[in-house]
CSV table of C-alpha atoms and ligand atoms in Angstrom, one decimal:
chain,number,residue,atom,x,y,z
A,1331,MET,CA,-7.2,5.7,-20.3
A,1332,ARG,CA,-10.3,7.2,-18.6
A,1333,VAL,CA,-9.7,8.6,-15.2
A,1334,LYS,CA,-12.2,9.3,-12.5
A,1335,THR,CA,-11.6,11.3,-9.3
A,1336,PRO,CA,-10.4,10.6,-6.7
A,1337,PHE,CA,-7.1,9.3,-8.1
A,1338,TYR,CA,-3.5,9.1,-7.1
A,1339,HIS,CA,-1.1,10.8,-9.6
A,1340,TYR,CA,2.5,9.8,-9.5
A,1341,ASP,CA,5.2,12.2,-10.8
A,1342,MET,CA,7.6,9.6,-12.3
A,1343,GLU,CA,10.2,12.2,-13.2
A,1344,LEU,CA,10.4,13.3,-9.6
A,1345,LEU,CA,10.6,9.7,-8.4
A,1346,GLU,CA,13.5,9.1,-10.8
A,1347,ASN,CA,15.3,12.3,-9.7
A,1348,THR,CA,14.8,11.3,-6.1
A,1349,LEU,CA,16.3,7.9,-6.8
A,1350,GLN,CA,19.2,9.4,-8.6
A,1351,ALA,CA,19.8,11.9,-5.7
A,1352,LEU,CA,19.6,8.9,-3.2
A,1353,ASN,CA,22.1,7.0,-5.2
A,1354,ASN,CA,24.5,9.9,-5.6
A,1355,ALA,CA,24.4,10.6,-1.8
A,1356,ILE,CA,25.5,7.1,-0.7
A,1357,PRO,CA,29.0,7.8,0.6
A,1358,SER,CA,30.4,4.3,0.7
A,1359,PRO,CA,29.9,0.9,-1.1
A,1360,ASN,CA,29.3,-0.5,2.4
A,1361,PHE,CA,26.1,1.5,2.7
A,1362,LYS,CA,23.1,-0.5,1.4
A,1363,VAL,CA,19.6,0.9,1.0
A,1364,HIS,CA,16.5,-1.2,1.2
A,1365,TYR,CA,13.3,0.5,0.1
A,1366,ALA,CA,10.5,0.1,2.7
A,1367,ILE,CA,7.8,-1.3,0.6
A,1368,LYS,CA,5.1,-0.5,3.2
A,1369,ALA,CA,5.3,3.2,2.1
A,1370,ASN,CA,4.1,2.6,-1.4
A,1371,ALA,CA,3.7,-0.7,-3.2
A,1372,GLU,CA,2.3,0.5,-6.6
A,1373,LYS,CA,3.6,-1.7,-9.4
A,1374,ARG,CA,5.5,0.8,-11.4
A,1375,VAL,CA,6.8,2.6,-8.3
A,1376,LEU,CA,8.3,-0.7,-7.1
A,1377,GLU,CA,9.7,-1.6,-10.6
A,1378,LEU,CA,11.5,1.7,-10.9
A,1379,ILE,CA,13.0,1.4,-7.4
A,1380,GLN,CA,14.1,-2.1,-8.2
A,1381,LYS,CA,15.7,-0.9,-11.5
A,1382,TYR,CA,17.9,1.4,-9.4
A,1383,GLY,CA,19.4,-1.6,-7.7
A,1384,PHE,CA,18.1,-1.0,-4.1
A,1385,GLY,CA,17.1,-3.8,-1.8
A,1386,ALA,CA,13.6,-4.2,-0.2
A,1387,ASP,CA,12.5,-3.8,3.4
A,1388,CYS,CA,9.3,-5.8,4.1
A,1389,VAL,CA,6.9,-6.3,7.0
A,1390,SER,CA,4.8,-9.1,5.8
A,1391,GLY,CA,5.1,-12.4,3.8
A,1392,ASN,CA,3.1,-10.8,1.0
A,1393,GLU,CA,5.6,-7.9,0.8
A,1394,VAL,CA,8.5,-10.4,0.6
A,1395,GLN,CA,6.7,-12.2,-2.2
A,1396,THR,CA,5.9,-9.0,-4.0
A,1397,ALA,CA,9.5,-7.8,-3.7
A,1398,ILE,CA,10.8,-11.1,-5.2
A,1399,ASP,CA,8.1,-11.1,-7.9
A,1400,THR,CA,9.1,-7.5,-8.8
A,1401,GLY,CA,12.7,-8.7,-9.3
A,1402,PHE,CA,14.4,-7.5,-6.0
A,1403,ASN,CA,17.2,-9.9,-5.2
A,1404,PRO,CA,16.1,-12.1,-2.3
A,1405,ASN,CA,19.5,-11.7,-0.8
A,1406,GLU,CA,18.7,-8.0,-0.5
A,1407,VAL,CA,15.3,-8.4,1.1
A,1408,VAL,CA,14.8,-8.0,4.8
A,1409,LEU,CA,11.8,-8.8,6.9
A,1410,ALA,CA,10.8,-7.1,10.2
A,1411,GLY,CA,7.6,-7.2,12.3
A,1412,VAL,CA,6.6,-8.0,15.9
A,1413,GLY,CA,4.1,-10.6,14.8
A,1414,LYS,CA,5.4,-12.7,11.9
A,1415,SER,CA,3.1,-15.6,11.3
A,1416,ASP,CA,4.5,-19.1,10.6
A,1417,ASP,CA,3.5,-18.9,7.0
A,1418,GLU,CA,5.3,-15.6,6.6
A,1419,LEU,CA,8.4,-17.1,8.2
A,1420,ILE,CA,8.2,-20.0,5.8
A,1421,THR,CA,8.1,-17.6,2.9
A,1422,ALA,CA,11.1,-15.7,4.2
A,1423,ILE,CA,13.2,-18.8,5.0
A,1424,SER,CA,12.4,-20.7,1.8
A,1425,ASN,CA,13.4,-17.7,-0.3
A,1426,ASN,CA,16.8,-17.3,1.6
A,1427,ILE,CA,16.3,-13.6,2.2
A,1428,HIS,CA,19.1,-11.5,3.5
A,1429,SER,CA,17.9,-11.2,7.1
A,1430,ILE,CA,14.8,-11.9,9.2
A,1431,ASN,CA,14.9,-9.1,11.8
A,1432,CYS,CA,13.8,-10.9,14.9
A,1433,GLU,CA,11.9,-9.0,17.6
A,1434,SER,CA,11.7,-11.3,20.6
A,1435,ILE,CA,13.4,-14.3,22.2
A,1436,GLU,CA,10.3,-16.4,21.6
A,1437,GLU,CA,10.4,-15.6,17.9
A,1438,LEU,CA,14.0,-16.9,17.8
A,1439,GLU,CA,12.7,-20.2,19.0
A,1440,VAL,CA,10.0,-20.3,16.4
A,1441,ILE,CA,12.3,-19.4,13.5
A,1442,ASN,CA,14.8,-22.0,14.7
A,1443,GLU,CA,12.1,-24.7,14.7
A,1444,ILE,CA,10.6,-23.7,11.3
A,1445,ALA,CA,14.1,-23.5,9.7
A,1446,GLY,CA,14.9,-26.9,11.1
A,1447,ASN,CA,11.7,-28.4,9.6
A,1448,LEU,CA,12.7,-26.9,6.2
A,1449,ASN,CA,16.3,-28.2,6.6
A,1450,LYS,CA,17.6,-24.7,6.4
A,1451,THR,CA,19.7,-22.3,8.4
A,1452,ALA,CA,17.9,-18.9,8.7
A,1453,ASP,CA,19.9,-15.7,8.5
A,1454,ILE,CA,18.7,-13.4,11.3
A,1455,SER,CA,19.4,-10.1,13.0
A,1456,PHE,CA,18.3,-9.0,16.4
A,1457,ARG,CA,15.9,-6.0,16.1
A,1458,ILE,CA,16.8,-4.1,19.2
A,1459,ASN,CA,14.8,-1.4,20.9
A,1460,PRO,CA,17.4,1.3,21.7
A,1461,ASN,CA,15.1,3.5,23.8
A,1462,VAL,CA,16.0,6.5,21.7
A,1463,ASP,CA,13.3,9.2,21.3
A,1464,ALA,CA,12.8,10.0,17.6
A,1465,LYS,CA,11.0,13.3,18.6
A,1466,THR,CA,8.3,12.6,16.1
A,1467,HIS,CA,4.6,12.0,16.3
A,1468,ALA,CA,3.8,9.6,19.2
A,1469,LYS,CA,2.0,7.2,16.8
A,1470,ILE,CA,5.0,6.8,14.5
A,1471,THR,CA,7.6,6.5,17.3
A,1472,THR,CA,9.0,3.0,17.5
A,1473,GLY,CA,12.3,3.0,19.4
A,1474,LEU,CA,11.2,3.8,23.0
A,1475,SER,CA,11.0,1.2,25.7
A,1476,GLU,CA,7.2,1.6,25.9
A,1477,ASN,CA,6.8,0.7,22.2
A,1478,LYS,CA,6.1,-2.9,21.3
A,1479,PHE,CA,9.1,-3.1,18.8
A,1480,GLY,CA,12.4,-4.9,19.2
A,1481,ILE,CA,14.3,-6.8,21.9
A,1482,PRO,CA,15.0,-4.5,24.9
A,1483,ILE,CA,18.7,-3.7,25.1
A,1484,SER,CA,18.7,-5.3,28.6
A,1485,GLU,CA,17.6,-8.6,27.0
A,1486,VAL,CA,20.3,-8.8,24.3
A,1487,GLY,CA,22.7,-10.8,26.4
A,1488,ARG,CA,20.1,-13.4,27.0
A,1489,ALA,CA,19.2,-13.4,23.3
A,1490,VAL,CA,22.8,-14.2,22.5
A,1491,GLU,CA,22.9,-17.0,25.0
A,1492,GLU,CA,19.7,-18.5,23.5
A,1493,ILE,CA,20.9,-18.2,19.9
A,1494,ASN,CA,24.1,-20.0,20.8
A,1495,LYS,CA,22.0,-23.0,21.6
A,1496,MET,CA,20.0,-23.0,18.4
A,1497,GLN,CA,21.2,-25.0,15.4
A,1498,HIS,CA,19.3,-23.5,12.6
A,1499,LEU,CA,19.9,-19.8,13.1
A,1500,HIS,CA,22.8,-17.7,11.9
A,1501,LEU,CA,23.1,-14.3,13.6
A,1502,LYS,CA,24.3,-11.8,11.0
A,1503,GLY,CA,23.5,-8.4,12.4
A,1504,ILE,CA,21.6,-6.0,14.5
A,1505,HIS,CA,18.6,-3.9,13.5
A,1506,PHE,CA,17.0,-0.7,14.8
A,1507,HIS,CA,14.2,1.6,13.6
A,1508,ILE,CA,13.4,4.5,15.9
A,1509,GLY,CA,10.5,6.1,14.1
A,1510,SER,CA,9.4,7.9,11.0
A,1511,GLN,CA,9.2,11.5,9.7
A,1512,ILE,CA,12.4,12.5,11.5
A,1513,LEU,CA,13.8,15.9,10.3
A,1514,SER,CA,16.5,16.6,12.9
A,1515,MET,CA,19.6,14.5,12.8
A,1516,ASP,CA,20.0,14.5,16.6
A,1517,PRO,CA,17.9,11.3,17.2
A,1518,PHE,CA,20.0,9.5,14.6
A,1519,VAL,CA,23.2,10.7,16.3
A,1520,LYS,CA,21.9,9.3,19.6
A,1521,LEU,CA,21.1,6.1,17.9
A,1522,CYS,CA,24.6,5.8,16.5
A,1523,LYS,CA,26.0,6.3,20.1
A,1524,GLN,CA,23.8,3.5,21.4
A,1525,VAL,CA,24.8,1.2,18.5
A,1526,ASN,CA,28.5,1.9,19.1
A,1527,THR,CA,28.2,0.9,22.8
A,1528,LEU,CA,26.2,-2.2,22.0
A,1529,LEU,CA,28.7,-3.3,19.3
A,1530,GLU,CA,31.5,-3.1,21.9
A,1531,ASP,CA,29.5,-5.1,24.4
A,1532,LEU,CA,28.7,-7.7,21.8
A,1533,GLU,CA,32.3,-8.0,20.7
A,1534,ALA,CA,33.4,-8.3,24.3
A,1535,SER,CA,31.1,-11.4,24.5
A,1536,GLY,CA,32.6,-12.8,21.3
A,1537,VAL,CA,29.8,-11.9,18.9
A,1538,GLU,CA,30.9,-10.7,15.5
A,1539,LEU,CA,28.4,-9.1,13.2
A,1540,GLU,CA,28.3,-8.7,9.4
A,1541,HIS,CA,26.0,-5.8,9.4
A,1542,ILE,CA,24.2,-3.0,11.2
A,1543,ASN,CA,20.8,-2.0,10.0
A,1544,VAL,CA,19.7,1.4,11.3
A,1545,GLY,CA,16.2,1.3,9.8
A,1546,GLY,CA,14.5,4.2,8.1
A,1547,GLY,CA,12.8,7.4,9.3
A,1548,LEU,CA,14.2,10.3,7.2
A,1549,GLY,CA,11.4,12.9,6.9
A,1550,ILE,CA,10.1,15.0,4.1
A,1551,ASP,CA,9.0,18.7,3.9
A,1552,TYR,CA,5.2,18.5,4.0
A,1553,LEU,CA,5.0,22.3,4.4
A,1554,ASN,CA,7.0,23.3,1.3
A,1555,PRO,CA,6.9,20.3,-1.1
A,1556,GLU,CA,7.6,22.4,-4.2
A,1557,GLU,CA,10.7,24.1,-2.7
A,1558,ASN,CA,12.0,20.8,-1.2
A,1559,PRO,CA,10.9,18.0,-3.4
A,1560,ILE,CA,14.0,15.9,-2.6
A,1561,PRO,CA,15.1,15.2,1.0
A,1562,ASP,CA,18.6,15.8,2.2
A,1563,PHE,CA,19.9,12.3,1.7
A,1564,GLU,CA,23.5,13.6,1.9
A,1565,GLY,CA,23.2,15.1,5.3
A,1566,TYR,CA,21.4,11.9,6.5
A,1567,PHE,CA,24.1,9.5,5.3
A,1568,LYS,CA,26.8,11.8,6.5
A,1569,THR,CA,25.4,11.6,10.0
A,1570,PHE,CA,25.8,7.8,10.1
A,1571,HIS,CA,29.2,8.0,8.3
A,1572,GLN,CA,30.5,10.3,10.9
A,1573,HIS,CA,29.0,8.8,14.1
A,1574,LEU,CA,28.8,5.1,13.5
A,1575,LYS,CA,31.9,3.1,14.3
A,1576,VAL,CA,31.7,0.5,11.6
A,1577,ARG,CA,34.2,-2.3,11.7
A,1578,ASP,CA,36.2,-3.5,8.6
A,1579,GLY,CA,34.0,-5.6,6.4
A,1580,GLN,CA,30.7,-4.6,8.1
A,1581,THR,CA,27.9,-3.2,6.0
A,1582,VAL,CA,25.4,-0.6,7.1
A,1583,HIS,CA,21.8,-1.0,6.0
A,1584,PHE,CA,19.1,1.7,5.7
A,1585,GLU,CA,15.4,1.1,5.2
A,1586,LEU,CA,14.0,4.3,3.6
A,1587,GLY,CA,10.4,4.6,2.7
A,1588,ARG,CA,8.8,8.0,3.0
A,1589,SER,CA,11.8,9.9,1.9
A,1590,VAL,CA,11.9,7.9,-1.4
A,1591,VAL,CA,8.3,8.1,-2.5
A,1592,GLY,CA,6.6,10.8,-0.3
A,1593,GLN,CA,6.8,13.8,-2.6
A,1594,CYS,CA,6.1,12.0,-5.9
A,1595,GLY,CA,2.4,11.2,-5.2
A,1596,SER,CA,-0.6,13.5,-5.1
A,1597,LEU,CA,-4.2,12.7,-4.4
A,1598,ILE,CA,-6.5,14.5,-6.9
A,1599,SER,CA,-10.1,15.1,-5.9
A,1600,LYS,CA,-13.1,17.0,-7.2
A,1601,VAL,CA,-15.1,19.4,-5.1
A,1602,LEU,CA,-18.6,18.1,-4.8
A,1603,TYR,CA,-20.3,20.8,-2.7
A,1604,ILE,CA,-19.5,24.0,-0.9
A,1605,LYS,CA,-21.6,24.2,2.2
A,1606,LYS,CA,-21.9,27.2,4.4
A,1607,GLY,CA,-21.8,25.8,7.9
A,1608,ALA,CA,-22.8,27.8,11.1
A,1609,THR,CA,-19.1,28.6,11.8
A,1610,LYS,CA,-17.2,27.8,8.6
A,1611,ASN,CA,-17.3,26.9,4.9
A,1612,PHE,CA,-16.9,23.3,4.1
A,1613,ALA,CA,-15.4,22.3,0.8
A,1614,ILE,CA,-16.7,18.7,0.5
A,1615,ILE,CA,-14.6,16.7,-1.9
A,1616,ASP,CA,-14.9,13.2,-3.4
A,1617,ALA,CA,-11.8,11.9,-1.7
A,1618,GLY,CA,-12.0,10.9,2.0
A,1619,MET,CA,-10.0,9.3,4.8
A,1620,THR,CA,-10.6,6.1,2.8
A,1621,GLU,CA,-8.0,7.3,0.2
A,1622,LEU,CA,-5.7,9.2,2.6
A,1623,ILE,CA,-6.0,8.5,6.3
A,1624,ARG,CA,-2.9,10.4,7.5
A,1625,PRO,CA,-4.7,13.6,8.6
A,1626,ALA,CA,-7.4,11.7,10.4
A,1627,LEU,CA,-5.0,9.3,12.1
A,1628,TYR,CA,-2.0,11.5,12.9
A,1629,ASP,CA,-3.4,15.0,12.5
A,1630,SER,CA,-0.8,15.3,9.8
A,1631,TYR,CA,-0.6,18.2,7.4
A,1632,HIS,CA,-0.8,17.9,3.7
A,1633,LYS,CA,-0.6,21.0,1.5
A,1634,ILE,CA,-3.8,21.4,-0.5
A,1635,GLU,CA,-4.1,23.4,-3.6
A,1636,ASN,CA,-7.1,24.3,-5.8
A,1637,ILE,CA,-5.6,23.6,-9.2
A,1638,THR,CA,-8.5,24.9,-11.3
A,1639,ALA,CA,-9.7,27.9,-9.3
A,1640,ASP,CA,-10.0,31.3,-10.9
A,1641,SER,CA,-7.8,33.3,-8.6
A,1642,ALA,CA,-9.3,36.6,-9.8
A,1643,LEU,CA,-12.4,35.8,-7.7
A,1644,GLY,CA,-10.7,36.4,-4.4
A,1645,ILE,CA,-10.0,34.1,-1.5
A,1646,ASP,CA,-11.9,32.5,1.4
A,1647,ASN,CA,-11.4,30.1,4.3
A,1648,TYR,CA,-12.4,26.5,3.9
A,1649,SER,CA,-12.5,23.3,5.9
A,1650,VAL,CA,-11.7,20.6,3.3
A,1651,VAL,CA,-13.6,17.5,4.2
A,1652,GLY,CA,-14.3,14.1,2.7
A,1653,PRO,CA,-17.7,12.3,2.2
A,1654,ILE,CA,-17.1,9.6,4.8
A,1655,CYS,CA,-19.5,9.3,7.8
A,1656,GLU,CA,-16.8,10.2,10.3
A,1657,SER,CA,-16.1,13.6,11.9
A,1658,SER,CA,-12.4,12.9,11.6
A,1659,ASP,CA,-12.7,12.8,7.8
A,1660,VAL,CA,-11.0,16.2,7.5
A,1661,PHE,CA,-8.0,17.1,5.3
A,1662,GLY,CA,-7.3,20.5,6.6
A,1663,GLU,CA,-8.5,24.1,7.3
A,1664,LEU,CA,-7.0,26.6,4.9
A,1665,GLU,CA,-7.3,29.7,2.8
A,1666,MET,CA,-8.0,29.0,-0.9
A,1667,PRO,CA,-9.1,31.0,-3.9
A,1668,ILE,CA,-12.9,31.0,-4.0
A,1669,THR,CA,-13.8,27.4,-4.6
A,1670,LYS,CA,-16.8,26.0,-6.3
A,1671,ARG,CA,-18.4,22.7,-7.2
A,1672,GLY,CA,-16.4,21.0,-10.0
A,1673,ASP,CA,-13.0,22.5,-9.0
A,1674,TYR,CA,-10.1,20.1,-8.6
A,1675,LEU,CA,-7.9,19.9,-5.5
A,1676,CYS,CA,-4.5,18.5,-5.3
A,1677,ILE,CA,-3.5,17.0,-1.9
A,1678,LYS,CA,0.3,16.9,-2.0
A,1679,SER,CA,3.1,14.8,-0.5
A,1680,ALA,CA,0.8,11.8,-0.5
A,1681,GLY,CA,3.1,9.3,-2.1
A,1682,ALA,CA,4.1,7.6,1.2
A,1683,TYR,CA,1.6,5.9,3.5
A,1684,GLY,CA,-1.3,7.2,1.3
A,1685,GLN,CA,-2.5,4.6,-1.2
A,1686,VAL,CA,-1.2,1.7,0.8
A,1687,LEU,CA,-3.3,2.7,3.8
A,1688,SER,CA,-6.5,3.1,1.8
A,1689,SER,CA,-9.6,1.1,2.6
A,1690,ASN,CA,-13.0,0.4,1.1
A,1691,TYR,CA,-14.9,1.6,4.2
A,1692,ASN,CA,-18.4,2.7,3.3
A,1693,LEU,CA,-17.9,0.2,0.4
A,1694,ARG,CA,-16.1,2.8,-1.6
A,1695,ASP,CA,-14.3,2.1,-4.9
A,1696,LYS,CA,-10.5,1.9,-4.9
A,1697,ALA,CA,-8.8,5.1,-6.2
A,1698,ALA,CA,-7.1,4.7,-9.5
A,1699,THR,CA,-3.4,5.1,-10.1
A,1700,VAL,CA,-2.1,7.4,-12.8
A,1701,TYR,CA,1.5,7.7,-13.7
A,1702,SER,CA,2.7,11.0,-15.1
A,1703,ASP,CA,4.5,9.5,-18.1
A,1704,GLU,CA,1.3,7.8,-19.2
A,1705,MET,CA,-1.0,10.8,-18.5
A,1706,SER,CA,0.1,14.2,-17.2
A,1707,LEU,CA,-2.0,16.0,-14.6
A,1708,ASP,CA,-3.0,18.6,-17.2
A,1709,GLU,CA,-4.1,15.8,-19.6
A,1710,CYS,CA,-6.2,14.2,-16.7
A,1711,LEU,CA,-7.9,17.6,-16.1
A,1712,ASP,CA,-8.5,18.2,-19.8
A,1713,GLN,CA,-10.1,14.8,-20.1
A,1714,GLN,CA,-12.4,15.6,-17.1
A,1715,ASN,CA,-13.4,19.0,-18.7
A,1716,ALA,CA,-14.0,17.4,-22.1
A,1717,GLU,CA,-16.4,14.9,-20.5
A,1718,LEU,CA,-18.3,17.8,-18.9
A,1719,ALA,CA,-18.6,19.8,-22.1
B,752,LLP,N1,11.8,0.1,8.8
B,752,LLP,C1,10.9,-0.3,9.7
B,752,LLP,C2,11.2,-1.5,10.5
B,752,LLP,C3,9.7,0.4,9.7
B,752,LLP,O1,8.8,0.0,10.6
B,752,LLP,C4,9.5,1.5,8.9
B,752,LLP,C5,8.2,2.3,8.9
B,752,LLP,C6,10.5,1.8,8.0
B,752,LLP,C7,11.6,1.1,8.0
B,752,LLP,C8,10.3,3.0,7.0
B,752,LLP,O2,10.3,4.2,7.6
B,752,LLP,P1,10.3,5.6,6.8
B,752,LLP,O3,11.6,5.7,6.1
B,752,LLP,O4,9.2,5.5,5.8
B,752,LLP,O5,10.1,6.6,7.8
B,752,LLP,N2,1.9,5.4,8.5
B,752,LLP,C9,2.8,6.3,9.1
B,752,LLP,C10,4.3,5.9,9.1
B,752,LLP,C11,4.5,4.5,9.7
B,752,LLP,C12,5.9,4.0,9.5
B,752,LLP,C13,6.0,2.5,9.8
B,752,LLP,N3,7.3,2.0,9.7
B,752,LLP,C14,2.7,7.7,8.5
B,752,LLP,O6,1.8,7.8,7.6
B,752,LLP,O7,3.3,8.7,8.9
């Protein structure tokens, strides 16, 4: 296999260790994890996660189809999204997925009609907006009233009245997702309290639920990926185990994305030029926001390391930038060993919301995918050097 920068390199051993840690941390057979495919949908990543027996959390018809084609059990596939198209709903209903997480009363009507046309009963849950502040970046907060997601708590009573009139829907559960990259457990505790109150209210009006889906959101350590490669799954599940008042027979579902795949992926890029600007040094690399848009979109931090520098040469400050014709195409400002054309940089913690968010803006090629058990990072670099020699 011949690799060309920029490429994504996946540490399959770390992914496997993460999946094992996740499995070991699950405190009860009633806790079910659905991997959020949106975080990373590379083939072998999905295959390994499926092998561990997790379900899938999807946000499009294509994700549902990909999950099923990969071997995820349709009965462990869930679908959310504020704007599901009729075709996407047909895919979900015809495959008898575990639950369509419905985000508005109008959507209930549409699902009821489509299910009727297909001669089916669709299993659904209400995705509810709990108005809980996830205390994360505003652009990845989803559970506040001002966000477009979910049915407002104040409308849940009306949603129950409406669903009682619909013949082709079966209400199985309630669903929440307050946001992403959440490192403090406080927002999750607040969510549990909201859910407990809502469950009591629903029971008082005669609604019995099979499951509670609390979404995803557990964050990862972008600052110290080497020290903390695996998130604290135990602490996360314990929070829900302690604070959620689950009824007998009810299952609790989680939709984890970033925490499962975030640390196993790196973006590897080559330095094209070092330019002395008027105020700073630019290290211009061959990866851009087209391969990893998170810094440009959310000002997010990714640790960057020059993996081929000669550290004896000293250090300097660099603004690491991509080649794209956009001023926001910046990966970070940092101190690195003296860096020169031809050095390789590793941009870490890029396994989640990295490759899936890439584009071919400027008509760029798609970055390749390299799995560590097919080619280690050292082997990739040796190959590059051999080609130069
Ligand atoms: N469930 C639902 C309904 C979601 O919308 C999401 C993520 C998840 C689960 C998974 O959340 P996680 O466990 O990965 O936090 N592109 C942004 C993140 C967007 C998250 C979208 N929804 C980023 O790069 O930070």
